[in-house]
Coordinates of C-alpha atoms and ligand atoms in Angstrom, one line a residue:
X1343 CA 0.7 14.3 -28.0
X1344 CA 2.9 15.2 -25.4
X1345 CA 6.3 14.7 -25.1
X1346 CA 6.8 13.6 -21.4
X1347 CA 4.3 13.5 -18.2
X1348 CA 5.5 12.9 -14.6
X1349 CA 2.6 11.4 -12.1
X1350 CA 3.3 10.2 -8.2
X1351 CA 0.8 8.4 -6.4
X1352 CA 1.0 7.7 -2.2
X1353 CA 1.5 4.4 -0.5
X1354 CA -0.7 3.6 2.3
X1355 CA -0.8 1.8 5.7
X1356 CA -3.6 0.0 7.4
X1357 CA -4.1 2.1 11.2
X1358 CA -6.3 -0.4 12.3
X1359 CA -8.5 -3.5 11.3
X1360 CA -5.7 -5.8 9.3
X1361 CA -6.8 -10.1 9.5
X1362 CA -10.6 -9.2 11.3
X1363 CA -11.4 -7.0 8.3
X1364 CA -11.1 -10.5 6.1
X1365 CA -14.2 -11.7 8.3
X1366 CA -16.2 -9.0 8.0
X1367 CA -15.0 -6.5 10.7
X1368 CA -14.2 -2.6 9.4
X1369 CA -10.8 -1.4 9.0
X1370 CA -9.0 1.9 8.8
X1371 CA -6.2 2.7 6.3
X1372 CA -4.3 6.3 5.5
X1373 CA -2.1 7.4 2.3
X1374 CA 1.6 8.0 3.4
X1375 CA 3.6 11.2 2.4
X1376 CA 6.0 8.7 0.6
X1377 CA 5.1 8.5 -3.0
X1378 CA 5.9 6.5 -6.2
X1379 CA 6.5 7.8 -9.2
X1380 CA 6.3 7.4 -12.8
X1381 CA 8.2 9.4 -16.0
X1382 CA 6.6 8.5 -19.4
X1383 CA 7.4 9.6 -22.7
X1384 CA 5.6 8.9 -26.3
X1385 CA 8.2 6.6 -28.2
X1386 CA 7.8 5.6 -32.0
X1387 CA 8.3 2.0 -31.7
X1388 CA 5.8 -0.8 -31.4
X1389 CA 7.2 -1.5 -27.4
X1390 CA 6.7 -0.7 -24.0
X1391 CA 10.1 -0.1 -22.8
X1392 CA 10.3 -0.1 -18.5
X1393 CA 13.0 1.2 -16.4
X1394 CA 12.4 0.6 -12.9
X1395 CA 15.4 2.8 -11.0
X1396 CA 15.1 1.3 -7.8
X1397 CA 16.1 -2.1 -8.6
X1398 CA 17.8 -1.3 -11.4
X1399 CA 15.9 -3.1 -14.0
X1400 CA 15.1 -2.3 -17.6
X1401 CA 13.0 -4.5 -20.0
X1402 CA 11.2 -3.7 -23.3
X1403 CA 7.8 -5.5 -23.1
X1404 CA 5.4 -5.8 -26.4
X1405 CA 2.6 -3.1 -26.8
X1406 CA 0.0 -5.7 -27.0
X1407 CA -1.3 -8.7 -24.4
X1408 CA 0.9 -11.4 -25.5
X1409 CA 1.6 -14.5 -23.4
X1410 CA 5.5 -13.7 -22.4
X1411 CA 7.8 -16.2 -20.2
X1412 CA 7.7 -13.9 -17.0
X1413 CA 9.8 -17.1 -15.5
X1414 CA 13.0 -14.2 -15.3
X1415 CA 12.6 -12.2 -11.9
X1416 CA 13.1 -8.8 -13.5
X1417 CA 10.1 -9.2 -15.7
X1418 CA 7.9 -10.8 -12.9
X1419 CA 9.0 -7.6 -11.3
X1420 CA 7.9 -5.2 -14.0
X1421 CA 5.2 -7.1 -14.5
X1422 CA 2.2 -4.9 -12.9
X1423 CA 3.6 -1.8 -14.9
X1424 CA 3.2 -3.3 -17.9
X1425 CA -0.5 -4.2 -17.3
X1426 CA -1.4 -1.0 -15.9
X1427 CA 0.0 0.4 -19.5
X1428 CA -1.6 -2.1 -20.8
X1429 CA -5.0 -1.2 -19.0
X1430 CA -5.1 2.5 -20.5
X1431 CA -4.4 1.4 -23.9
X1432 CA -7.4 -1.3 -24.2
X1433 CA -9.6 1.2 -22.3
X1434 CA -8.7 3.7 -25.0
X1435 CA -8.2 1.7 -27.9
X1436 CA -4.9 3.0 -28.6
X1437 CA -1.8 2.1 -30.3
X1438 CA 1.2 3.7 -28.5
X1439 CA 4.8 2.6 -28.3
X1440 CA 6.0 4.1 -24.3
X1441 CA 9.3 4.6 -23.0
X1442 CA 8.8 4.6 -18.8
X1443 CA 11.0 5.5 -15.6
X1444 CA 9.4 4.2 -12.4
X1445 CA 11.4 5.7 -9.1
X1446 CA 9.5 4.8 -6.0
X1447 CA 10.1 6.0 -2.1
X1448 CA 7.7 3.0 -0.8
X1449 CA 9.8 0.0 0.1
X1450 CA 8.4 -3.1 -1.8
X1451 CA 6.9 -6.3 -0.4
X1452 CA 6.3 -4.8 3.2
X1453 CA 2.5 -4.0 3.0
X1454 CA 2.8 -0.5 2.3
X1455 CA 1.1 -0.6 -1.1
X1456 CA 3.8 -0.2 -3.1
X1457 CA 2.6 -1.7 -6.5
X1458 CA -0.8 -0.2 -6.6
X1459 CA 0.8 3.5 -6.3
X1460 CA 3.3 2.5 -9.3
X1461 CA 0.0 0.8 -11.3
X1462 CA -1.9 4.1 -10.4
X1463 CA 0.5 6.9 -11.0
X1464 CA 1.5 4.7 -14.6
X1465 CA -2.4 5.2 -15.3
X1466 CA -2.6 8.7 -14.4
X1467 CA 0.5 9.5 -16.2
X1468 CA 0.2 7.3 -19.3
X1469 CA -3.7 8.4 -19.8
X1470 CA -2.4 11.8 -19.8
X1471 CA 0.2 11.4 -22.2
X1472 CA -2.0 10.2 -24.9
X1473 CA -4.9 12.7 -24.3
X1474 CA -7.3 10.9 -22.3
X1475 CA -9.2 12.7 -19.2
X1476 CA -9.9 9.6 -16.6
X1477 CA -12.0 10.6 -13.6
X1478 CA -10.4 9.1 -10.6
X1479 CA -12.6 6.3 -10.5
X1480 CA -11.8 5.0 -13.7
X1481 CA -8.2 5.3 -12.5
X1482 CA -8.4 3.0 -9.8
X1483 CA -10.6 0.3 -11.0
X1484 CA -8.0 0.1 -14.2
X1485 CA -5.0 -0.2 -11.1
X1486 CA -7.5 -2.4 -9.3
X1487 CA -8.2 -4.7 -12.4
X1488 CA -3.8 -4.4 -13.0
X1489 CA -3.6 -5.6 -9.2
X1490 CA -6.0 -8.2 -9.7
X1491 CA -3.9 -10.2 -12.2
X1492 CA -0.4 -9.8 -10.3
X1493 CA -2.3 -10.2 -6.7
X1494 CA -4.7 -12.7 -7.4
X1495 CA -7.2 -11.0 -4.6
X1496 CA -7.2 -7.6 -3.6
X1497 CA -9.2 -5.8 -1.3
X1498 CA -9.2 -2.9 -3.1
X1499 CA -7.6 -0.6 -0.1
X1500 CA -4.5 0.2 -1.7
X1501 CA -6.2 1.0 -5.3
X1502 CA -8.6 3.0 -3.3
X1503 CA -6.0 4.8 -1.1
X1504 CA -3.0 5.7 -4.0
X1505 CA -5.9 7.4 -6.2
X1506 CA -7.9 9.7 -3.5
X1507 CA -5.6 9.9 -0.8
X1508 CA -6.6 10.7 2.5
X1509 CA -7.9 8.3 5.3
X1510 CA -10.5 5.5 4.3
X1511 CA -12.9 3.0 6.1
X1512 CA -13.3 0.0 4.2
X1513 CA -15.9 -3.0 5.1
X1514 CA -17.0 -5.8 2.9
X1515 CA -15.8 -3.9 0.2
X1516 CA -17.2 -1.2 0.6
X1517 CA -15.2 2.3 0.8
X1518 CA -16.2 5.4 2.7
X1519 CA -13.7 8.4 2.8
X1520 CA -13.2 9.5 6.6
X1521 CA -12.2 12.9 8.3
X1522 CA -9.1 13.0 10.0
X1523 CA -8.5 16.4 11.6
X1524 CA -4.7 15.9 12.7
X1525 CA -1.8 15.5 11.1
X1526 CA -1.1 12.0 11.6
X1527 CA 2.8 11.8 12.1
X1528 CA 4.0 8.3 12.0
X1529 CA 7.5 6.5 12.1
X1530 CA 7.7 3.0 10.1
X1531 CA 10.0 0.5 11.1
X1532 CA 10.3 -2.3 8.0
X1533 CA 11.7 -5.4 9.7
X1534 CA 13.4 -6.2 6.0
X1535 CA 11.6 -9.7 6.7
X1536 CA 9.3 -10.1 3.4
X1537 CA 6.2 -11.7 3.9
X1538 CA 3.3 -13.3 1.9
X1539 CA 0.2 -12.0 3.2
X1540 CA -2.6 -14.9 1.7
X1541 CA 0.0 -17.4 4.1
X1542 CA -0.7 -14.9 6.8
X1543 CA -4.3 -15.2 6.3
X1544 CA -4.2 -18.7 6.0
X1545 CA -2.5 -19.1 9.1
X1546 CA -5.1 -16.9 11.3
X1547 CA -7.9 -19.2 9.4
X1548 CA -6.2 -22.5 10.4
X1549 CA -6.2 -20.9 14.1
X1550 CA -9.6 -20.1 13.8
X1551 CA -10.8 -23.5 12.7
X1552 CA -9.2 -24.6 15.8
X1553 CA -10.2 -22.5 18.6
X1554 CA -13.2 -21.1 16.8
X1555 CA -14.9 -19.0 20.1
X1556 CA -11.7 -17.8 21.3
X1557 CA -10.5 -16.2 18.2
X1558 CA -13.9 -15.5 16.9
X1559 CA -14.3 -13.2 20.1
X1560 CA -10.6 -11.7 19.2
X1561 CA -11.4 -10.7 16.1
X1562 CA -15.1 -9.3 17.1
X1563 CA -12.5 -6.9 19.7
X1564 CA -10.4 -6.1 17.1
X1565 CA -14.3 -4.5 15.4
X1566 CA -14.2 -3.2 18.6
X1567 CA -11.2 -0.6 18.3
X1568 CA -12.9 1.1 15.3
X1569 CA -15.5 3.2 16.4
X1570 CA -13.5 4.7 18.8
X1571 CA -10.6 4.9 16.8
X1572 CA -12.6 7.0 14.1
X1573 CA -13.8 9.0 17.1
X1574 CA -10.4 10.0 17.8
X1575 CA -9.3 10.5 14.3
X1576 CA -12.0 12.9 13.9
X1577 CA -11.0 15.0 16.8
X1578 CA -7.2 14.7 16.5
X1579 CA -6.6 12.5 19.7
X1580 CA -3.6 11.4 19.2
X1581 CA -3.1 9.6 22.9
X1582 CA -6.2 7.7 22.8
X1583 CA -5.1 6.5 18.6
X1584 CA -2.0 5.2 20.0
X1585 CA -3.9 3.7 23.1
X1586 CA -5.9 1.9 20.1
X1587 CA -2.9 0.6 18.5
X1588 CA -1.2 -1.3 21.3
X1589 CA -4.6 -2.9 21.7
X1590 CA -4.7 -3.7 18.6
X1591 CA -1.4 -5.3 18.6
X1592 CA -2.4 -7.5 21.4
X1593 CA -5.0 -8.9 19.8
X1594 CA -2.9 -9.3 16.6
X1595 CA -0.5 -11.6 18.4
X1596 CA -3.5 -13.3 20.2
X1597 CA -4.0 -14.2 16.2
X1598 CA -0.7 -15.3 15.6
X1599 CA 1.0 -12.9 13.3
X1600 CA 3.4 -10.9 15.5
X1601 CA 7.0 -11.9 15.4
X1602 CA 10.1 -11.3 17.6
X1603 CA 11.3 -9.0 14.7
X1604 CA 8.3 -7.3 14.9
X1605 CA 8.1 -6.9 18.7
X1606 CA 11.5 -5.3 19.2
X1607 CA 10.8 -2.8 17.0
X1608 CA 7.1 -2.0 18.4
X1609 CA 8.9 -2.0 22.1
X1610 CA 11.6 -0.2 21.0
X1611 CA 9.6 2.8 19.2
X1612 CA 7.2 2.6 22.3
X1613 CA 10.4 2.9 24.8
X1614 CA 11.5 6.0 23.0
X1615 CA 7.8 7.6 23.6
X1616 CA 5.2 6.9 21.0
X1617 CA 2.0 7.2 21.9
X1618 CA 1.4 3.5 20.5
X1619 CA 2.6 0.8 17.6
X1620 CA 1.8 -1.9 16.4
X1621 CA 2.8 -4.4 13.1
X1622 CA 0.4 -3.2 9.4
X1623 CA -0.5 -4.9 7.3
X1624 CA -0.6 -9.2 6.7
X1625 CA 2.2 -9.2 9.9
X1626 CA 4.9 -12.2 10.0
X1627 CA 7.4 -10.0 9.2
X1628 CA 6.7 -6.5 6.9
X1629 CA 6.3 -3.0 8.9
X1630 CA 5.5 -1.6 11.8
X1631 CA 3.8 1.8 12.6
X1632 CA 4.5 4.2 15.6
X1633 CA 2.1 7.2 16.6
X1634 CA 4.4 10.0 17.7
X1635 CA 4.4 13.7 18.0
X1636 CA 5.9 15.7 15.8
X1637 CA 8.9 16.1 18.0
X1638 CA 10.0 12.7 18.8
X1639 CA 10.0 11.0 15.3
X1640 CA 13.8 11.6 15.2
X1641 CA 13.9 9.4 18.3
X1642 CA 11.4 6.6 17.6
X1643 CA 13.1 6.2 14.2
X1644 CA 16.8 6.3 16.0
X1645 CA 15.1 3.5 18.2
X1646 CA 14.2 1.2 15.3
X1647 CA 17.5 1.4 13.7
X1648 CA 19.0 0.6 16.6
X1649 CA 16.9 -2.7 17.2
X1650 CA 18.0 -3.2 13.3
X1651 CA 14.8 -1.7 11.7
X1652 CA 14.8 0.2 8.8
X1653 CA 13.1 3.7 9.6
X1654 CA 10.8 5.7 7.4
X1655 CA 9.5 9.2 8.8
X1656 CA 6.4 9.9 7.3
X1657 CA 2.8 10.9 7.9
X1658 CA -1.1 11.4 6.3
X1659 CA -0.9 12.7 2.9
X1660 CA -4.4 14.4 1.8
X1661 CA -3.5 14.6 -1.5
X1662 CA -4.1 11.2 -3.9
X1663 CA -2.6 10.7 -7.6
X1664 CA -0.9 13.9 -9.1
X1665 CA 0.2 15.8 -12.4
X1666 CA 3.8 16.5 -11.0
X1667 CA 5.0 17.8 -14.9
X1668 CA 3.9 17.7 -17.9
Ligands
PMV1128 O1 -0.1 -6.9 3.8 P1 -1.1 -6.0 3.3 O2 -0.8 -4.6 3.6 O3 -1.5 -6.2 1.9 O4 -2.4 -6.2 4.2 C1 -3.1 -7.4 4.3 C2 -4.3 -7.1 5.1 C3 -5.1 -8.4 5.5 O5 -6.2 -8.0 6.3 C4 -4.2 -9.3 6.3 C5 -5.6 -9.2 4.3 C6 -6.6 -8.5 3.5 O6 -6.8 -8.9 2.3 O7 -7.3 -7.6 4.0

């Protein structure tokens, strides 16, 4: 056994294809540089102990599935960590008190993926501790079954994203990995507005029952955007992706889940000279993403702070679930 194992796994973002993916239409998401990450060591007790730096919350949980009274926030919270321990030691049908530090760079509840790179880089790091060799697929079906029972429905994007990394195209459920041949430098504004994104989907469905031809043909343009957009990922064109996103933000307020938070910040990052933005993820509140260059991410995140956005330089990160130590 070892004695300690560190594992990070990426957040993600969803480029294009958020609301018109739910009927059908493809979507593109991308892993973030930004990374969570997950300490475990072996203890000798019968208990999963969890200490979740970030919020500053520590709880011992049992090492077995055991109805518990999650009615206290700080356990709802820690919650998904437990499962995904929980995951790896039913797969393996192993006995094996853990003591666990999660520190996380991904802000929480703002579409980013957050709690699917904590439930995958637990995986990775508690499988290793205890011996077992998952291929990556077992990795993120175990975080996808973990996400499941905190998230009710998943698509299985951020799963998919924290364990392989990279840029993805996902349609009906189905996955496909995607070249990109840029670097993809980005700027995230979080609007600090936290969101609930089956209300959000809810909301565009009520809209749709409605006006069913108009915002059947909305969604149809939003398919629209993807082809071209993987053209332009594929050759690095980083005018025409931005191009694509202020489309696509057109037709996300056509659908109702823009905000005025949300559209200072997109006009604001757009102002200072990104090549586009636009709200990821469910909307209503949550993040937005601008395309910049390299060079002017200082500025387009100065621009979101100053419309009272929380900035987050980041960009494409290749690389999925890791070993950091062990
Ligand atoms: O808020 P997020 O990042 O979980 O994204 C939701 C994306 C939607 O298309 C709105 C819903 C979905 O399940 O695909």
């Amino acid at each position: 056994m070892l004695n300690k194992v560190v594992a990070s796994a990426p957040g993600k973002v969803i480029l294009y294809g958020e609301h018109s993916v739910v009927y059908g239409e493809p979507a593109i998401a991308i892993a973030l540089s930004k990374r969570a990450y997950t300490t475990v060591y072996p203890l000798n007790t019968s208990t999963i102990e969890i200490n979740a730096v970030n919020y500053g919350i520590k709880a011992e949980f049992p090492q077995e599935r055991k109805k518990i009274d999650l009615k206290r926030k700080k356990l709802k919270i820690l919650q998904p960590i437990w499962e995904a321990c929980l995951q790896v030691l039913e797969y393996t049908n192993t006995k094996q008190g853990l003591k666990l530090r999660i520190e996380s760079e991904i802000p929480r509840g703002a579409g980013l993926g957050s709690s699917a790179a904590v439930a995958v880089s637990t995986i990775m790091a508690v499988s290793t501790l205890i011996g077992a060799k998952f291929p990556l697929q077992i990795i993120s079906k175990l975080a996808y079954e973990a996400e499941k029972i905190v998230h009710e429905t998943p698509s299985g994007i951020d799963n998919t994203i924290a364990t392989f990394g990279g840029a993805v195209l996902f349609q009906k459920g189905n996955i496909t990995k995607i070249n990109v041949k840029e670097n993809i430098p980005l700027v995230i504004g979080d609007t600090g507005i936290e969101r609930v994104t089956k209300q959000l989907v809810l909301k565009v469905k009520s809209l749709k029952e409605k006006y069913n031809d108009i915002i059947t043909s909305v969604i149809k343009s939003i398919g629209l955007i993807i082809p071209k957009a993987l053209k332009a990922l594929n050759e690095g064109d980083l005018l025409t992706l931005g191009e694509l996103m202020n489309i696509n933000q057109g037709l996300l307020d056509a659908l109702g889940v823009s905000t005025r938070e949300i559209a200072k910040l997109i006009y604001a990052a757009r102002t200072a000279g990104a090549y586009g933005a636009k709200l990821t993820g469910a909307g209503g509140g949550g993040c937005i993403i601008a395309l910049t260059s390299p060079e002017k991410q200082k500025k387009v995140a100065e621009a979101i702070e100053n419309e009272g956005g929380k900035p987050l330089i980041t960009k494409i990160s290749i690389k999925g679930v890791k070993i950091e130590e062990k």
